[in-house]
Amino acid sequence: MKSVLIVGIIISACASAISCEAAPLGSLHKFWRHHPVLDRWLVTGAGLTEIPEWLCDPALSFPYQKKALSREIPFADDVTVVRLLGGWNPDWKNGEVRPGTGATDYDLAYRDESGQIRYRWELLAPRLNPYVNAGCGLTLVLDNTPACFASEPAFKSMGQAAPPDDLKEWSEFIEELCRQLVVLYGEEKVNGWRFRLGTECQGDERFDGSQEEFNPFYSATALAVRRVLPDAPFGPFNLAGSCNGSGGAISYLALADFCVSNSLPLDFAAVSIYSAPSVLRGSLRTTNPRFKAQQKIEFWNALAERHASLKDVPPEVQEFGILGNEFDIGAGEPGARGAAWEFDMMVTLLEGGMDRFWCWGVFDPIPHGRLDYLLNGTGWLLSVLEHAAGGEASVLEQQVMPVNDPVLPPELQMIASFEREEPLVSPGNLFVKSMRVEHPDRVFLITSVFHEDRFVCTPQQITLTLPQERVGDGAVIRQTVLARTNSVHWLARSNLQEAGLLDPGFFEVPGLLSPVFLMGGHAARLHVGKYWSQYEEQMKELLRLKPFEGAAVQSGDVATLTFQAAPPSVTVIVIEKRQR
C-alpha cells in the first residue's frame, strides 16, 4: 500500500511551461472488473446480462470482449454478494420475496418452537448458483445478522442491524455455512473466495451496536470461517462517508488495532464512495472528485502507518456510486459528467495505491421488441479502458487555458445562462486529469475535464507533451470524445422533451440527465425503443476512433498535442506508432 498524499488541483486560467515527464502508475491492470450483487435479487441472477451484439462489433475501435457465456456481468469477473444471510427489510416485496411471507422467512437461520437454531440451507445454492455458474469469483458478505440471533432485532432501512447475542450460536452457524459451501462447490474453489463482515458498519443504520460488541463479533466470525476455510481471505466492512476510520460508532482503526493485537485476519481495506451534491450557503458540496478520493487515500495511509503488518493490505473501493445532482431528482449522471468525474477519481485513487474498484451497472434497459441497453458513461469509459489495459500507465501534467470568447451552440448557451434559485457565491473548480497508457505499438492519452458547477460550459485548450521517441515519425493519431451533447442520454432527453414526455423536474434544469425511466417513466422507455436504431448508431459512433481534430507538433525531442475540450468531457486520443 503506497503512502501518497494527493491534493486537489485547481486549474488556473494562465498557462505555464510543462514537462513531458509523467508520474508512473505501473501496468494498468483491470482494477474495475468487480460488481456488487444484492439480497433478494440474487436468485434472479441480477447483474447477469446477455451482452448486445452491437457492442461486440469487431468494426468498433473498442469492441466488447465477450466471454463464452450466454450471460455475464458486463466488465466484471468478480462479485461481492451482499446480504446473503437474510435479515432483510420487512418492507421489501420483490425479487425472491413472495407475497404472504415475512422478512425472516428468507433468513438462512431461524429458531424453532423449542428455541433451537435451525438452518435453511435449501435457500443458499439458488442465491449463489447464478454467479458460480457464470464463473464469477465471490466475496461473501456476512451482513444483516438473521433475526433469530438477536433477542431484540433492529430492522433498519437495509434490514436487521443488531449483533448476535450468543457468539457461540453465531460461530456454529458460520462454520456450518462454510461446510455447506464446501459440499456445494468444493473445498478448493471456496477456499479461494473472500469473506467480509458487514457493510458500512461505522453507523448504527448498518450495525446497531458498540465497538465493544463489534470486536468480538469480528473475532468469532473470522475464526469460524478460518476453521473450515484456512486460506479464505477475510476482512472488515467497507468504510463509508467522510469518516476517517477513527470516528463513528465503530472505528475501523480501533478494529485494526484489535486485529493486529489478536493475530486476526484483515486481508483487505475496503471503502465505499458515493456523492450526493448539494448547495449550502451558496457553495457546492461533495462535487470535488479529488476531495472524495483524498479522504480514502488518507484512511489507507493511516492504516498502513499505524501497523507495519498492514502496509501491504490491498486498498479497495468495494462500492462506487456514480455522481448524483444537487436538484434531488433522478439517480446518477449517465452521460459525460458522470464519466469525467469518475475518471478523475479513478486515476487519483490509483495514484494513492488503490488495487480494486467495484462499479455499479453500465446498462440502461430499453424495450424495442427485445430488451436492449443504452450504454452509460461508465460503460463507455470501461470500453476504452478494457483495450488500454496491460500498458504502462502514468499521470501526465497538462497545460490548460480557457478558450477566449467561445461561440457556444444554442443548447449550451441555454445551460451556461441558467440562473439558480440560490446563486453560487463560490464558483467551484475546474479539474483536468490526463493519463497515458503505453503499449509497444500504440499510446492511449485519456483526458477528463470536469467542473463542479454543471452549468459551466467554457471550452479549454489543453496541451499534452510527450517525448518524441514515444510517438515516432509517421504515427497515426485518432480520437473519440464523450462530451455533454453527444451521449445517448443527452439524445434521449432531447427526444423526450420534443415528444412532451420529459419529467417536469428535468425540464426545469437544462442538460440534467438520468436513466431514461427516471426522466419520463415507462412511456419514455417505449419512446426511446421506437427509435432504437439512432441510439445504437450513436453508441457505436462513440466507440469508433476518428481523425485527431487538434494540432500535433514535433519539436526536437518532444511531441506536443493541443486540443479543445469543454466540461464535462472525456477525450481519448490513440497514437498508433509506425511499424519499423
Tab-separated table of C-alpha atoms in Angstrom, residues 29-482:
chain	number	residue	atom	x	y	z
A	29	HIS	CA	-4.434	-3.793	-14.501
A	30	LYS	CA	-8.185	-4.316	-14.844
A	31	PHE	CA	-8.969	-2.941	-11.399
A	32	TRP	CA	-12.599	-2.245	-12.391
A	33	ARG	CA	-13.726	-5.844	-13.047
A	34	HIS	CA	-15.813	-6.165	-9.862
A	35	HIS	CA	-19.523	-5.682	-9.218
A	36	PRO	CA	-21.891	-5.836	-6.178
A	37	VAL	CA	-24.968	-8.094	-6.241
A	38	LEU	CA	-27.719	-7.906	-3.641
A	39	ASP	CA	-30.044	-9.801	-1.300
A	40	ARG	CA	-33.496	-10.594	-2.725
A	41	TRP	CA	-32.276	-10.228	-6.312
A	42	LEU	CA	-29.629	-12.954	-6.056
A	43	VAL	CA	-31.907	-15.823	-7.153
A	44	THR	CA	-32.704	-13.927	-10.362
A	45	GLY	CA	-29.017	-13.593	-11.220
A	46	ALA	CA	-29.303	-9.816	-11.063
A	47	GLY	CA	-26.468	-8.164	-12.937
A	48	LEU	CA	-26.018	-11.083	-15.338
A	49	THR	CA	-26.873	-9.845	-18.812
A	50	GLU	CA	-26.895	-11.030	-22.387
A	51	ILE	CA	-24.314	-8.731	-23.971
A	52	PRO	CA	-25.779	-6.900	-27.011
A	53	GLU	CA	-24.297	-7.928	-30.359
A	54	TRP	CA	-23.808	-4.330	-31.473
A	55	LEU	CA	-21.397	-3.762	-28.580
A	56	CYS	CA	-19.230	-6.683	-29.757
A	57	ASP	CA	-18.992	-5.480	-33.385
A	58	PRO	CA	-15.333	-6.008	-34.409
A	59	ALA	CA	-15.581	-2.931	-36.634
A	60	LEU	CA	-15.634	-0.780	-33.485
A	61	SER	CA	-12.368	0.600	-32.164
A	62	PHE	CA	-13.290	-0.645	-28.684
A	63	PRO	CA	-15.484	-3.743	-29.140
A	64	TYR	CA	-16.654	-5.598	-26.055
A	65	GLN	CA	-14.607	-8.745	-25.408
A	66	LYS	CA	-17.376	-11.219	-24.686
A	67	LYS	CA	-16.957	-14.376	-22.622
A	68	ALA	CA	-18.148	-17.776	-23.872
A	69	LEU	CA	-21.329	-17.485	-21.787
A	70	SER	CA	-24.959	-16.750	-22.559
A	71	ARG	CA	-24.986	-14.134	-19.785
A	72	GLU	CA	-22.266	-12.311	-17.884
A	73	ILE	CA	-21.881	-9.231	-15.734
A	74	PRO	CA	-20.591	-6.519	-18.085
A	75	PHE	CA	-16.945	-5.616	-17.423
A	76	ALA	CA	-16.780	-7.815	-14.296
A	77	ASP	CA	-15.208	-11.107	-13.259
A	78	ASP	CA	-15.884	-10.966	-9.507
A	79	VAL	CA	-18.967	-10.157	-7.447
A	80	THR	CA	-19.491	-9.080	-3.867
A	81	VAL	CA	-22.570	-10.924	-2.607
A	82	VAL	CA	-24.282	-8.527	-0.201
A	83	ARG	CA	-26.906	-9.588	2.395
A	84	LEU	CA	-26.644	-13.273	1.518
A	85	LEU	CA	-27.701	-14.431	5.002
A	86	GLY	CA	-31.133	-12.757	5.096
A	87	GLY	CA	-32.105	-10.220	7.743
A	88	TRP	CA	-33.890	-8.304	5.019
A	89	ASN	CA	-36.048	-5.221	5.341
A	90	PRO	CA	-39.663	-6.257	6.174
A	91	ASP	CA	-40.980	-3.750	3.617
A	92	TRP	CA	-39.309	-5.452	0.655
A	93	LYS	CA	-41.892	-7.149	-1.574
A	94	ASN	CA	-39.950	-8.070	-4.696
A	95	GLY	CA	-37.204	-10.311	-6.047
A	96	GLU	CA	-37.033	-13.559	-4.059
A	97	VAL	CA	-39.658	-12.306	-1.599
A	98	ARG	CA	-43.087	-13.828	-2.214
A	99	PRO	CA	-46.495	-12.410	-1.219
A	100	GLY	CA	-47.763	-13.554	2.157
A	101	THR	CA	-44.329	-14.191	3.639
A	102	GLY	CA	-42.377	-12.279	6.252
A	103	ALA	CA	-38.841	-10.908	6.099
A	104	THR	CA	-37.448	-13.571	8.424
A	105	ASP	CA	-38.709	-16.372	6.154
A	106	TYR	CA	-35.653	-15.684	3.985
A	107	ASP	CA	-33.077	-15.932	6.760
A	108	LEU	CA	-30.632	-18.824	6.425
A	109	ALA	CA	-31.100	-19.465	10.162
A	110	TYR	CA	-34.201	-19.461	12.371
A	111	ARG	CA	-35.202	-20.544	15.895
A	112	ASP	CA	-37.725	-23.354	16.193
A	113	GLU	CA	-40.515	-23.643	18.762
A	114	SER	CA	-38.163	-25.310	21.237
A	115	GLY	CA	-35.670	-22.446	20.966
A	116	GLN	CA	-33.104	-24.359	18.890
A	117	ILE	CA	-31.346	-22.722	15.926
A	118	ARG	CA	-32.230	-24.395	12.641
A	119	TYR	CA	-30.939	-23.745	9.125
A	120	ARG	CA	-32.496	-23.224	5.696
A	121	TRP	CA	-29.621	-24.402	3.515
A	122	GLU	CA	-32.074	-25.006	0.679
A	123	LEU	CA	-32.029	-21.205	0.167
A	124	LEU	CA	-28.255	-20.988	-0.190
A	125	ALA	CA	-27.447	-22.567	-3.559
A	126	PRO	CA	-30.206	-20.733	-5.510
A	127	ARG	CA	-28.677	-17.415	-4.370
A	128	LEU	CA	-25.139	-18.320	-5.399
A	129	ASN	CA	-25.568	-20.659	-8.372
A	130	PRO	CA	-26.210	-17.933	-10.976
A	131	TYR	CA	-22.829	-16.357	-10.218
A	132	VAL	CA	-20.873	-19.571	-9.639
A	133	ASN	CA	-22.193	-20.987	-12.917
A	134	ALA	CA	-21.127	-17.776	-14.666
A	135	GLY	CA	-17.567	-18.314	-13.427
A	136	CYS	CA	-17.526	-15.339	-11.055
A	137	GLY	CA	-15.128	-15.060	-8.155
A	138	LEU	CA	-17.074	-14.335	-4.953
A	139	THR	CA	-16.725	-12.134	-1.906
A	140	LEU	CA	-19.431	-13.285	0.519
A	141	VAL	CA	-20.639	-10.503	2.792
A	142	LEU	CA	-21.805	-11.668	6.214
A	143	ASP	CA	-24.079	-8.734	6.957
A	144	ASN	CA	-27.638	-8.376	8.241
A	145	THR	CA	-27.452	-10.971	11.006
A	146	PRO	CA	-30.570	-13.202	10.807
A	147	ALA	CA	-33.133	-12.054	13.350
A	148	CYS	CA	-33.077	-15.309	15.337
A	149	PHE	CA	-29.644	-14.474	16.740
A	150	ALA	CA	-30.782	-11.214	18.376
A	151	SER	CA	-33.198	-11.099	21.313
A	152	GLU	CA	-34.164	-7.580	20.198
A	153	PRO	CA	-33.836	-7.369	16.391
A	154	ALA	CA	-33.264	-3.875	14.976
A	155	PHE	CA	-34.742	-3.562	11.496
A	156	LYS	CA	-33.367	-0.522	9.675
A	157	SER	CA	-33.583	0.670	6.065
A	158	MET	CA	-31.408	-2.189	4.771
A	159	GLY	CA	-32.550	-4.808	7.264
A	160	GLN	CA	-31.661	-6.325	10.616
A	161	ALA	CA	-28.750	-4.445	12.230
A	162	ALA	CA	-28.493	-5.856	15.775
A	163	PRO	CA	-25.494	-8.103	16.551
A	164	PRO	CA	-25.951	-11.701	17.743
A	165	ASP	CA	-26.476	-12.209	21.476
A	166	ASP	CA	-24.691	-15.548	21.663
A	167	LEU	CA	-21.417	-15.703	19.711
A	168	LYS	CA	-21.225	-19.471	20.166
A	169	GLU	CA	-24.523	-19.910	18.302
A	170	TRP	CA	-23.315	-17.483	15.682
A	171	SER	CA	-19.946	-19.204	15.234
A	172	GLU	CA	-21.625	-22.575	14.806
A	173	PHE	CA	-23.836	-21.064	12.113
A	174	ILE	CA	-20.878	-19.565	10.230
A	175	GLU	CA	-18.895	-22.805	10.451
A	176	GLU	CA	-21.835	-24.780	9.111
A	177	LEU	CA	-22.353	-22.202	6.362
A	178	CYS	CA	-18.747	-22.730	5.254
A	179	ARG	CA	-19.163	-26.515	5.348
A	180	GLN	CA	-22.277	-26.250	3.193
A	181	LEU	CA	-20.334	-24.128	0.689
A	182	VAL	CA	-17.640	-26.811	0.504
A	183	VAL	CA	-20.268	-29.517	-0.087
A	184	LEU	CA	-21.894	-27.451	-2.828
A	185	TYR	CA	-18.843	-26.101	-4.643
A	186	GLY	CA	-15.733	-27.939	-3.453
A	187	GLU	CA	-13.057	-27.038	-0.940
A	188	GLU	CA	-10.540	-25.697	-3.458
A	189	LYS	CA	-12.988	-23.241	-5.011
A	190	VAL	CA	-14.499	-21.998	-1.745
A	191	ASN	CA	-11.071	-21.565	-0.142
A	192	GLY	CA	-10.382	-19.047	-2.903
A	193	TRP	CA	-13.471	-16.982	-2.134
A	194	ARG	CA	-13.319	-13.989	0.184
A	195	PHE	CA	-15.450	-13.112	3.213
A	196	ARG	CA	-16.367	-9.688	4.601
A	197	LEU	CA	-18.075	-8.938	7.896
A	198	GLY	CA	-20.685	-6.251	7.442
A	199	THR	CA	-21.414	-3.307	5.178
A	200	GLU	CA	-20.646	0.307	6.149
A	201	CYS	CA	-20.835	-0.611	9.842
A	202	GLN	CA	-19.472	2.683	11.182
A	203	GLY	CA	-23.066	3.897	11.718
A	204	ASP	CA	-25.962	2.297	13.615
A	205	GLU	CA	-28.083	2.100	10.451
A	206	ARG	CA	-25.997	-0.937	9.451
A	207	PHE	CA	-24.663	-2.139	12.836
A	208	ASP	CA	-26.742	-1.281	15.892
A	209	GLY	CA	-24.067	-1.978	18.475
A	210	SER	CA	-20.860	-0.703	20.054
A	211	GLN	CA	-17.158	-1.176	19.408
A	212	GLU	CA	-17.063	-3.473	22.426
A	213	GLU	CA	-19.647	-5.670	20.681
A	214	PHE	CA	-18.200	-5.471	17.183
A	215	ASN	CA	-14.633	-6.525	18.038
A	216	PRO	CA	-15.545	-9.963	19.499
A	217	PHE	CA	-18.193	-10.348	16.757
A	218	TYR	CA	-15.406	-9.897	14.191
A	219	SER	CA	-13.094	-12.303	16.007
A	220	ALA	CA	-15.747	-15.010	16.333
A	221	THR	CA	-16.693	-14.722	12.651
A	222	ALA	CA	-13.141	-14.687	11.300
A	223	LEU	CA	-12.107	-17.682	13.378
A	224	ALA	CA	-15.232	-19.622	12.411
A	225	VAL	CA	-14.504	-19.088	8.708
A	226	ARG	CA	-10.827	-19.995	9.115
A	227	ARG	CA	-11.598	-23.229	11.000
A	228	VAL	CA	-13.261	-24.542	7.836
A	229	LEU	CA	-11.512	-22.464	5.150
A	230	PRO	CA	-7.970	-21.748	6.348
A	231	ASP	CA	-6.918	-19.964	3.135
A	232	ALA	CA	-10.005	-17.787	2.550
A	233	PRO	CA	-9.234	-14.030	2.778
A	234	PHE	CA	-11.300	-12.254	5.446
A	235	GLY	CA	-11.776	-8.555	6.094
A	236	PRO	CA	-13.943	-5.863	7.678
A	237	PHE	CA	-16.812	-3.823	6.282
A	238	ASN	CA	-16.373	-1.131	3.638
A	239	LEU	CA	-15.856	2.252	5.306
A	240	ALA	CA	-18.329	4.872	4.034
A	241	GLY	CA	-18.860	8.614	4.227
A	242	SER	CA	-16.374	11.215	5.415
A	243	CYS	CA	-15.307	9.161	8.449
A	244	ASN	CA	-11.514	8.800	8.548
A	245	GLY	CA	-11.653	5.419	10.188
A	246	SER	CA	-11.343	6.642	13.763
A	247	GLY	CA	-14.786	8.191	14.241
A	248	GLY	CA	-18.330	6.849	14.111
A	249	ALA	CA	-19.898	4.281	16.406
A	250	ILE	CA	-17.477	1.653	15.078
A	251	SER	CA	-13.884	2.770	14.486
A	252	TYR	CA	-12.125	0.920	11.676
A	253	LEU	CA	-8.740	1.900	13.129
A	254	ALA	CA	-9.693	0.595	16.563
A	255	LEU	CA	-10.776	-2.644	14.889
A	256	ALA	CA	-7.408	-2.784	13.104
A	257	ASP	CA	-5.643	-2.436	16.480
A	258	PHE	CA	-7.760	-5.310	17.799
A	259	CYS	CA	-6.955	-7.488	14.775
A	260	VAL	CA	-3.211	-6.906	14.998
A	261	SER	CA	-3.163	-7.479	18.767
A	262	ASN	CA	-5.077	-10.749	18.433
A	263	SER	CA	-3.490	-12.047	15.200
A	264	LEU	CA	-6.822	-11.852	13.363
A	265	PRO	CA	-7.006	-11.574	9.582
A	266	LEU	CA	-7.512	-8.174	7.953
A	267	ASP	CA	-6.902	-9.083	4.327
A	268	PHE	CA	-8.263	-6.020	2.504
A	269	ALA	CA	-9.047	-2.406	3.373
A	270	ALA	CA	-12.416	-1.646	1.810
A	271	VAL	CA	-14.270	1.655	1.400
A	272	SER	CA	-17.441	2.961	-0.274
A	273	ILE	CA	-17.629	6.182	-2.293
A	274	TYR	CA	-20.914	7.919	-3.062
A	275	SER	CA	-21.636	11.551	-3.839
A	276	ALA	CA	-24.890	13.419	-3.223
A	277	PRO	CA	-24.148	17.044	-4.220
A	278	SER	CA	-25.946	19.945	-2.574
A	279	VAL	CA	-25.711	23.720	-2.290
A	280	LEU	CA	-25.050	25.130	1.178
A	281	ARG	CA	-24.828	28.876	1.734
A	282	GLY	CA	-24.076	29.404	-1.936
A	283	SER	CA	-21.336	26.774	-2.215
A	284	LEU	CA	-21.439	23.419	-3.980
A	285	ARG	CA	-20.732	20.458	-1.732
A	286	THR	CA	-19.387	16.952	-2.472
A	287	THR	CA	-18.719	17.693	-6.150
A	288	ASN	CA	-14.916	17.747	-5.836
A	289	PRO	CA	-13.709	14.309	-7.043
A	290	ARG	CA	-10.238	14.639	-5.534
A	291	PHE	CA	-11.502	15.570	-2.086
A	292	LYS	CA	-13.548	12.371	-2.011
A	293	ALA	CA	-10.593	10.321	-3.245
A	294	GLN	CA	-8.205	12.003	-0.831
A	295	GLN	CA	-10.354	11.038	2.162
A	296	LYS	CA	-9.999	7.380	1.251
A	297	ILE	CA	-6.280	7.648	0.491
A	298	GLU	CA	-5.686	9.255	3.872
A	299	PHE	CA	-7.582	6.405	5.527
A	300	TRP	CA	-5.487	3.762	3.714
A	301	ASN	CA	-2.300	5.632	4.597
A	302	ALA	CA	-3.335	5.916	8.253
A	303	LEU	CA	-3.944	2.173	8.388
A	304	ALA	CA	-0.529	1.414	6.876
A	305	GLU	CA	1.263	3.904	9.130
A	306	ARG	CA	-0.485	2.588	12.235
A	307	HIS	CA	0.642	-1.012	11.762
A	308	ALA	CA	3.599	-2.142	9.670
A	309	SER	CA	1.931	-5.542	9.274
A	310	LEU	CA	-0.925	-3.869	7.360
A	311	LYS	CA	1.142	-1.839	4.893
A	312	ASP	CA	0.613	-4.365	2.095
A	313	VAL	CA	-3.119	-4.868	2.667
A	314	PRO	CA	-4.769	-4.086	-0.700
A	315	PRO	CA	-6.855	-0.870	-0.725
A	316	GLU	CA	-10.246	-1.434	-2.371
A	317	VAL	CA	-13.308	0.629	-3.292
A	318	GLN	CA	-15.969	-2.063	-2.871
A	319	GLU	CA	-18.865	0.253	-3.720
A	320	PHE	CA	-18.613	3.199	-6.072
A	321	GLY	CA	-21.737	5.262	-6.703
A	322	ILE	CA	-21.873	7.479	-9.768
A	323	LEU	CA	-22.172	11.216	-9.153
A	324	GLY	CA	-25.611	12.494	-8.101
A	325	ASN	CA	-27.016	16.004	-8.545
A	326	GLU	CA	-27.964	18.885	-6.301
A	327	PHE	CA	-31.573	19.020	-7.566
A	328	ASP	CA	-32.507	15.790	-5.784
A	329	ILE	CA	-34.168	14.169	-8.800
A	330	GLY	CA	-33.186	11.158	-10.851
A	331	ALA	CA	-30.241	8.942	-9.968
A	332	GLY	CA	-26.735	9.386	-11.212
A	333	GLU	CA	-25.157	11.131	-14.183
A	334	PRO	CA	-25.172	8.617	-17.073
A	335	GLY	CA	-23.573	10.956	-19.607
A	336	ALA	CA	-20.267	12.802	-19.887
A	337	ARG	CA	-20.493	14.458	-16.461
A	338	GLY	CA	-20.537	11.154	-14.613
A	339	ALA	CA	-17.765	9.697	-16.789
A	340	ALA	CA	-15.472	12.717	-16.337
A	341	TRP	CA	-15.946	12.750	-12.546
A	342	GLU	CA	-15.413	9.002	-12.357
A	343	PHE	CA	-12.232	9.027	-14.457
A	344	ASP	CA	-10.688	11.837	-12.399
A	345	MET	CA	-11.462	9.952	-9.201
A	346	MET	CA	-10.278	6.586	-10.564
A	347	VAL	CA	-6.884	7.929	-11.555
A	348	THR	CA	-6.473	9.857	-8.306
A	349	LEU	CA	-7.258	6.684	-6.364
A	350	LEU	CA	-4.732	4.761	-8.473
A	351	GLU	CA	-2.140	7.381	-7.541
A	352	GLY	CA	-2.993	6.605	-3.917
A	353	GLY	CA	-2.441	2.866	-4.358
A	354	MET	CA	-5.980	1.555	-4.990
A	355	ASP	CA	-5.993	-2.110	-6.025
A	356	ARG	CA	-9.648	-2.925	-6.859
A	357	PHE	CA	-12.732	-0.926	-7.749
A	358	TRP	CA	-16.401	-2.080	-7.737
A	359	CYS	CA	-18.687	-0.445	-10.329
A	360	TRP	CA	-22.463	-0.475	-10.422
A	361	GLY	CA	-24.362	-1.049	-13.669
A	362	VAL	CA	-23.323	0.223	-17.096
A	363	PHE	CA	-26.585	-0.553	-18.944
A	364	ASP	CA	-29.920	1.290	-19.084
A	365	PRO	CA	-32.632	-1.187	-20.222
A	366	ILE	CA	-34.779	-0.229	-23.224
A	367	PRO	CA	-37.504	-2.470	-24.748
A	368	HIS	CA	-37.964	-2.398	-28.522
A	369	GLY	CA	-39.374	-5.793	-29.453
A	370	ARG	CA	-36.469	-7.248	-27.476
A	371	LEU	CA	-34.709	-5.924	-24.408
A	372	ASP	CA	-31.666	-3.854	-25.292
A	373	TYR	CA	-29.498	-1.405	-23.405
A	374	LEU	CA	-28.185	2.107	-23.592
A	375	LEU	CA	-24.524	2.190	-22.584
A	376	ASN	CA	-23.967	4.868	-19.949
A	377	GLY	CA	-20.849	6.981	-19.495
A	378	THR	CA	-19.253	4.461	-17.140
A	379	GLY	CA	-19.748	1.710	-19.719
A	380	TRP	CA	-18.207	3.875	-22.454
A	381	LEU	CA	-15.208	4.627	-20.247
A	382	LEU	CA	-14.718	0.965	-19.317
A	383	SER	CA	-14.947	0.009	-23.008
A	384	VAL	CA	-11.883	2.169	-23.626
A	385	LEU	CA	-10.004	1.043	-20.503
A	386	GLU	CA	-10.504	-2.625	-21.415
A	387	HIS	CA	-8.400	-2.023	-24.540
A	388	ALA	CA	-5.869	0.192	-22.764
A	389	ALA	CA	-5.253	-2.408	-20.029
A	390	GLY	CA	-1.873	-4.071	-19.922
A	391	GLY	CA	0.068	-0.980	-20.968
A	392	GLU	CA	2.350	1.063	-18.755
A	393	ALA	CA	0.251	3.833	-17.209
A	394	SER	CA	1.301	7.251	-15.973
A	395	VAL	CA	-0.304	10.540	-14.989
A	396	LEU	CA	0.529	13.408	-17.331
A	397	GLU	CA	0.802	17.064	-16.495
A	398	GLN	CA	-1.051	19.312	-18.905
A	399	GLN	CA	-1.241	22.954	-19.871
A	400	VAL	CA	-4.798	24.285	-19.666
A	401	MET	CA	-6.131	27.653	-20.844
A	402	PRO	CA	-9.746	28.760	-21.312
A	403	VAL	CA	-10.784	29.498	-24.869
A	404	ASN	CA	-11.478	33.230	-25.091
A	405	ASP	CA	-14.958	34.320	-26.240
A	406	PRO	CA	-16.094	30.889	-27.435
A	407	VAL	CA	-19.172	30.645	-29.640
A	408	LEU	CA	-21.472	28.175	-27.907
A	409	PRO	CA	-24.277	26.365	-29.732
A	410	PRO	CA	-27.820	27.262	-28.596
A	411	GLU	CA	-28.262	24.273	-26.285
A	412	LEU	CA	-25.048	25.119	-24.429
A	413	GLN	CA	-25.954	28.805	-24.285
A	414	MET	CA	-29.156	27.786	-22.500
A	415	ILE	CA	-27.169	25.755	-19.981
A	416	ALA	CA	-24.488	28.392	-19.447
A	417	SER	CA	-27.078	31.134	-18.864
A	418	PHE	CA	-29.201	29.153	-16.377
A	419	GLU	CA	-29.764	31.018	-13.115
A	420	ARG	CA	-30.018	29.007	-9.924
A	421	GLU	CA	-32.631	29.798	-7.307
A	422	GLU	CA	-29.740	30.143	-4.873
A	423	PRO	CA	-26.851	31.885	-6.693
A	424	LEU	CA	-23.414	30.462	-6.044
A	425	VAL	CA	-21.049	32.658	-4.059
A	426	SER	CA	-18.230	30.174	-4.685
A	427	PRO	CA	-17.971	29.185	-8.343
A	428	GLY	CA	-16.434	25.770	-7.850
A	429	ASN	CA	-13.324	24.434	-9.539
A	430	LEU	CA	-12.258	23.001	-12.857
A	431	PHE	CA	-10.456	19.654	-12.772
A	432	VAL	CA	-8.440	18.224	-15.639
A	433	LYS	CA	-6.829	14.795	-15.362
A	434	SER	CA	-4.706	13.082	-18.023
A	435	MET	CA	-3.421	9.515	-18.092
A	436	ARG	CA	-1.040	7.984	-20.617
A	437	VAL	CA	-1.101	4.218	-21.227
A	438	GLU	CA	1.725	2.973	-23.399
A	439	HIS	CA	1.787	-0.246	-25.424
A	440	PRO	CA	4.578	-1.268	-27.797
A	441	ASP	CA	2.532	-0.300	-30.856
A	442	ARG	CA	0.280	2.469	-29.567
A	443	VAL	CA	-0.247	5.041	-26.862
A	444	PHE	CA	-3.557	5.948	-25.188
A	445	LEU	CA	-3.971	9.506	-23.889
A	446	ILE	CA	-7.153	9.888	-21.838
A	447	THR	CA	-8.130	13.329	-20.514
A	448	SER	CA	-11.180	14.216	-18.442
A	449	VAL	CA	-12.470	17.765	-17.970
A	450	PHE	CA	-14.872	18.253	-15.078
A	451	HIS	CA	-16.287	21.389	-13.442
A	452	GLU	CA	-18.042	21.323	-10.103
A	453	ASP	CA	-20.701	23.693	-11.470
A	454	ARG	CA	-22.709	21.728	-14.028
A	455	PHE	CA	-23.659	24.925	-15.859
A	456	VAL	CA	-20.083	25.882	-16.778
A	457	CYS	CA	-19.547	25.134	-20.468
A	458	THR	CA	-16.384	27.132	-21.293
A	459	PRO	CA	-14.082	25.150	-23.627
A	460	GLN	CA	-10.490	24.692	-22.535
A	461	GLN	CA	-7.379	24.449	-24.681
A	462	ILE	CA	-5.359	21.513	-23.413
A	463	THR	CA	-1.755	20.775	-24.295
A	464	LEU	CA	-0.057	17.447	-23.610
A	465	THR	CA	3.670	16.969	-24.141
A	466	LEU	CA	5.294	13.593	-24.805
A	467	PRO	CA	8.829	12.513	-25.573
A	468	GLN	CA	9.116	12.307	-29.350
A	469	GLU	CA	10.506	8.782	-29.036
A	470	ARG	CA	7.172	7.688	-27.547
A	471	VAL	CA	5.378	8.699	-30.727
A	472	GLY	CA	7.791	8.200	-33.592
A	473	ASP	CA	7.697	9.577	-37.138
A	474	GLY	CA	4.637	8.835	-39.227
A	475	ALA	CA	2.383	7.979	-36.312
A	476	VAL	CA	-1.387	7.934	-36.897
A	477	ILE	CA	-3.323	9.987	-34.327
A	478	ARG	CA	-7.051	9.425	-33.815
A	479	GLN	CA	-9.609	10.334	-31.172
A	480	THR	CA	-13.065	9.869	-29.756
A	481	VAL	CA	-14.770	12.186	-27.287
A	482	LEU	CA	-17.661	11.694	-24.873
